[in-house]
mmCIF file of C-alpha atoms and ligand atoms in Angstrom:
data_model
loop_
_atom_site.group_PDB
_atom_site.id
_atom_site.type_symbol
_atom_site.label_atom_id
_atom_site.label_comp_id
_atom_site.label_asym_id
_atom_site.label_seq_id
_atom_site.Cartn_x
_atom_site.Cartn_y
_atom_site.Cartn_z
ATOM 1 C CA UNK A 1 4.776 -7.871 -15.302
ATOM 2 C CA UNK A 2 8.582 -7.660 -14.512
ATOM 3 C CA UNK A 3 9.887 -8.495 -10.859
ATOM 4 C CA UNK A 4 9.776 -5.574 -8.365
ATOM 5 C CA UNK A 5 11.087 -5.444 -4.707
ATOM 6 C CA UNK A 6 7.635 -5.877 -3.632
ATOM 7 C CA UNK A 7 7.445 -9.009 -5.173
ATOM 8 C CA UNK A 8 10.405 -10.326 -2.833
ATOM 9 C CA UNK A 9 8.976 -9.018 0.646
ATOM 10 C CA UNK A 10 6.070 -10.840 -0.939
ATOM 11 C CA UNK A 11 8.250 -14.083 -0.777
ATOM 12 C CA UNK A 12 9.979 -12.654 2.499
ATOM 13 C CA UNK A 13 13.481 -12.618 0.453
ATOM 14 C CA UNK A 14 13.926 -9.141 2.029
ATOM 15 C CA UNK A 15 12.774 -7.523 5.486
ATOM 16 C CA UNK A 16 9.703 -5.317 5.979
ATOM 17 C CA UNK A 17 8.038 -4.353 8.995
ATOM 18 C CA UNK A 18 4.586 -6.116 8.351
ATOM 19 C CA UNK A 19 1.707 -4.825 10.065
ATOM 20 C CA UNK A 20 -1.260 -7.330 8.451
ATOM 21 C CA UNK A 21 -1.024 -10.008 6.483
ATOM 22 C CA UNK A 22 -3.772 -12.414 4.729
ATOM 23 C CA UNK A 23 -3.670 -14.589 1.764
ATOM 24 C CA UNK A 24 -4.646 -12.049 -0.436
ATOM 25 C CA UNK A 25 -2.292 -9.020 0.833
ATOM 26 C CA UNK A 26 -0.158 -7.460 2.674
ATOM 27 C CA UNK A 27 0.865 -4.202 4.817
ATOM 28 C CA UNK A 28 4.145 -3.022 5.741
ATOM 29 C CA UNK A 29 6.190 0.310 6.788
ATOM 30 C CA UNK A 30 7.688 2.271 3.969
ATOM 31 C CA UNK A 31 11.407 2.662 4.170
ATOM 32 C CA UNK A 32 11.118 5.678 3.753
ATOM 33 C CA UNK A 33 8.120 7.005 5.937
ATOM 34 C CA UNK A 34 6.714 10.454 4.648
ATOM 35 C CA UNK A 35 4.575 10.576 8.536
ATOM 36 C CA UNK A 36 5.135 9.679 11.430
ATOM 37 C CA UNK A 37 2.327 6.756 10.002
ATOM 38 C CA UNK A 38 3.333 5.516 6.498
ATOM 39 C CA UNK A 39 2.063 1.868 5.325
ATOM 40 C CA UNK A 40 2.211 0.340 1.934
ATOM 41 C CA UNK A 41 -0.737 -2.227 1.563
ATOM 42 C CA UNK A 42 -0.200 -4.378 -1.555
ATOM 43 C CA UNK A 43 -2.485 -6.912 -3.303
ATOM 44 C CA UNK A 44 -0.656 -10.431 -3.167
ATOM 45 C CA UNK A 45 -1.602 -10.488 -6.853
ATOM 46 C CA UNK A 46 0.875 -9.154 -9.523
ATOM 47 C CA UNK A 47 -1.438 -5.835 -10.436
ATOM 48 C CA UNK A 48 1.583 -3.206 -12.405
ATOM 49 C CA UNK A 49 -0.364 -0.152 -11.883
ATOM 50 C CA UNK A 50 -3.975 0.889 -10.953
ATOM 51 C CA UNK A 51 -3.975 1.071 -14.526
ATOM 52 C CA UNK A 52 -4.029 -2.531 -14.645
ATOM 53 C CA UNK A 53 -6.911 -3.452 -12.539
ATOM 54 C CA UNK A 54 -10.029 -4.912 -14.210
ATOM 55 C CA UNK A 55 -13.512 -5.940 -13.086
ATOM 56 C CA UNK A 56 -12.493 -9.173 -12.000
ATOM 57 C CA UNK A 57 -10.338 -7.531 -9.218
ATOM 58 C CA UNK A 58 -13.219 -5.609 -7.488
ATOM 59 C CA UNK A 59 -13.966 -7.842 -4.825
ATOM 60 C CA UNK A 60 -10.206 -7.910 -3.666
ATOM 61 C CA UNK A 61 -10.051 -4.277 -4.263
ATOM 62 C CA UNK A 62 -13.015 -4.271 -1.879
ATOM 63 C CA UNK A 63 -10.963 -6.788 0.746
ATOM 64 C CA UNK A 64 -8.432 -4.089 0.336
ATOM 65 C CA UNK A 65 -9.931 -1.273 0.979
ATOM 66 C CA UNK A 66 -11.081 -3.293 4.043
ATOM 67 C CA UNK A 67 -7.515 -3.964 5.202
ATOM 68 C CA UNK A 68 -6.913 -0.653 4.833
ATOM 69 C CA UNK A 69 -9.663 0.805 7.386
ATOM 70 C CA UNK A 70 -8.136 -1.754 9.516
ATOM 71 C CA UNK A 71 -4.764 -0.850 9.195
ATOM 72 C CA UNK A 72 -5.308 2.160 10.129
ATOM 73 C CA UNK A 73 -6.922 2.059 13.279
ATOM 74 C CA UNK A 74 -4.332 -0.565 13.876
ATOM 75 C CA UNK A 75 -1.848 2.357 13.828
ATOM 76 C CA UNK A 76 -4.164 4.431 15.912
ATOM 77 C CA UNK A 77 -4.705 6.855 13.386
ATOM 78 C CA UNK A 78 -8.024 6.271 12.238
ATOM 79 C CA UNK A 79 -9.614 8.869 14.738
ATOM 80 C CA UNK A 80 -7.212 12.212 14.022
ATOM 81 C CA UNK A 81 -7.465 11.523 10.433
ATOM 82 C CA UNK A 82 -4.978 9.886 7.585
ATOM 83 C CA UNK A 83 -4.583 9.456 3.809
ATOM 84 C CA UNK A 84 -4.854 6.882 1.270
ATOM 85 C CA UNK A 85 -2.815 7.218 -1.968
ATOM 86 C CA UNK A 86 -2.168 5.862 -4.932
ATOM 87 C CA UNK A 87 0.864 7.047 -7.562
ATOM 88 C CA UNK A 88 0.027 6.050 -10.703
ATOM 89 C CA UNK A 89 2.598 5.773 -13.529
ATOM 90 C CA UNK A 90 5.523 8.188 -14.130
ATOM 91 C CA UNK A 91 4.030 11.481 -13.915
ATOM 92 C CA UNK A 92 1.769 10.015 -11.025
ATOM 93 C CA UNK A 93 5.341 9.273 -9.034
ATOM 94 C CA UNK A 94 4.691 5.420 -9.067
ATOM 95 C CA UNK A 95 8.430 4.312 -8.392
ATOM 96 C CA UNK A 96 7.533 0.407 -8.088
ATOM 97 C CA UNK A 97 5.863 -1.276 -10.485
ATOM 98 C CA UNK A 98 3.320 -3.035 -7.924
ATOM 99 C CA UNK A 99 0.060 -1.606 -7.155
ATOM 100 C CA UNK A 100 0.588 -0.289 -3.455
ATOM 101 C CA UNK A 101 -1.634 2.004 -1.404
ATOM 102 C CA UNK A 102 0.068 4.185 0.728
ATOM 103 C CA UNK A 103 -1.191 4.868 3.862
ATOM 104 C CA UNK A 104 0.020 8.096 5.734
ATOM 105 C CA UNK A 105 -1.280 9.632 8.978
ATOM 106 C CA UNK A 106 0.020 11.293 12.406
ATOM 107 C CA UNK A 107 0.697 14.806 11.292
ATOM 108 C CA UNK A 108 -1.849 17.084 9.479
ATOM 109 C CA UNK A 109 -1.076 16.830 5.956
ATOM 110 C CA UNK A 110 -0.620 19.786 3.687
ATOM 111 C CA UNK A 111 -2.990 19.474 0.879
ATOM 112 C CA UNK A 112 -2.578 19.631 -2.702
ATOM 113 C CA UNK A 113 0.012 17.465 -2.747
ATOM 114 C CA UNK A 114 3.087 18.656 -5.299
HETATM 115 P P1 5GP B 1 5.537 4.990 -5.122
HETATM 116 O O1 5GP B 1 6.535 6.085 -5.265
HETATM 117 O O2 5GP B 1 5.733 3.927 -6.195
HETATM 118 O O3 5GP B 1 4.130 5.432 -4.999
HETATM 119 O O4 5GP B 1 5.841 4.297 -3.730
HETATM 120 C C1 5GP B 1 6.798 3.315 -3.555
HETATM 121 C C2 5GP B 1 7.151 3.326 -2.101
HETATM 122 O O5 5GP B 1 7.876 2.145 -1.812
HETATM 123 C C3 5GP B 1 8.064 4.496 -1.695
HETATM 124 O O6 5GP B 1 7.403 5.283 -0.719
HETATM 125 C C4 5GP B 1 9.313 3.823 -1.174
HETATM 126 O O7 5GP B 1 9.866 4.462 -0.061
HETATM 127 C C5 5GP B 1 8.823 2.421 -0.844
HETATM 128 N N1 5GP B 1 9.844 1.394 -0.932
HETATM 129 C C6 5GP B 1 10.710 1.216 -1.972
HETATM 130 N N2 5GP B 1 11.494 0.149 -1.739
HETATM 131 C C7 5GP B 1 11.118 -0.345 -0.532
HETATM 132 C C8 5GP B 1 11.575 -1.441 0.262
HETATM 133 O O8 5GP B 1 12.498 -2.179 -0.100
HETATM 134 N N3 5GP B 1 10.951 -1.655 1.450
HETATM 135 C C9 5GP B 1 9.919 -0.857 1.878
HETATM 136 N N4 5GP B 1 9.385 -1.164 3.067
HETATM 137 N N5 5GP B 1 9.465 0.183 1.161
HETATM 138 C C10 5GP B 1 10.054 0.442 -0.028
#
């Protein structure tokens, strides 16, 4: 797997506004924030794509999803309601190569998504 800018806010080479942070992930505002919530929670681990994921990532894929309930009521938006996504390669719109979960909450949300 190449080097992504996740990689470096892994390493702290470049800013992010971390929310959580553990030894196996972490969770940070998207520069770009679609809501007036928008997280990125990323495994720690070097995972391209959902793609990639294989049965000996289920229990941190478990710790995730765990971080991710937390995360959100962190951000106080676990009560009106929020999203969890996942872009999966090109036609998915995955723009960084880095499993993420996006997170996005504080507005209703129009649904299908384009
Ligand atoms: P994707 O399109 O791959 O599902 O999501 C990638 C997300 O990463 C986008 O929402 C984009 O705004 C966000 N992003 C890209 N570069 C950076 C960065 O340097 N810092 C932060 N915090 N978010 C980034």
């Amino acid at each position: 797997m190449s080097e992504t800018i996740f990689s470096k806010i892994i390493r702290k080479e470049i800013p992010a506004k971390v929310v959580y942070e553990d030894d196996q992930c972490l969770a940070f505002y998207d520069v770009a924030p679609q809501a007036p919530v928008h997280v990125l929670v990323i495994p720690k681990k070097p995972i391209e794509s959902l793609e990639q994921l294989t049965a000996e990532d289920a229990p941190l894929m478990g710790h995730l999803w765990q971080v991710i309930q937390r995360v959100a009521r962190q951000e106080r938006v676990a009560e009106s309601g929020y999203r969890v996504v996942v872009n999966c390669g090109h036609q998915g719109g995955q723009s960084v190569d880095h499993l993420h979960f996006h997170i996005l909450g504080g507005r209703d949300l129009a649904w299908p998504p384009g």
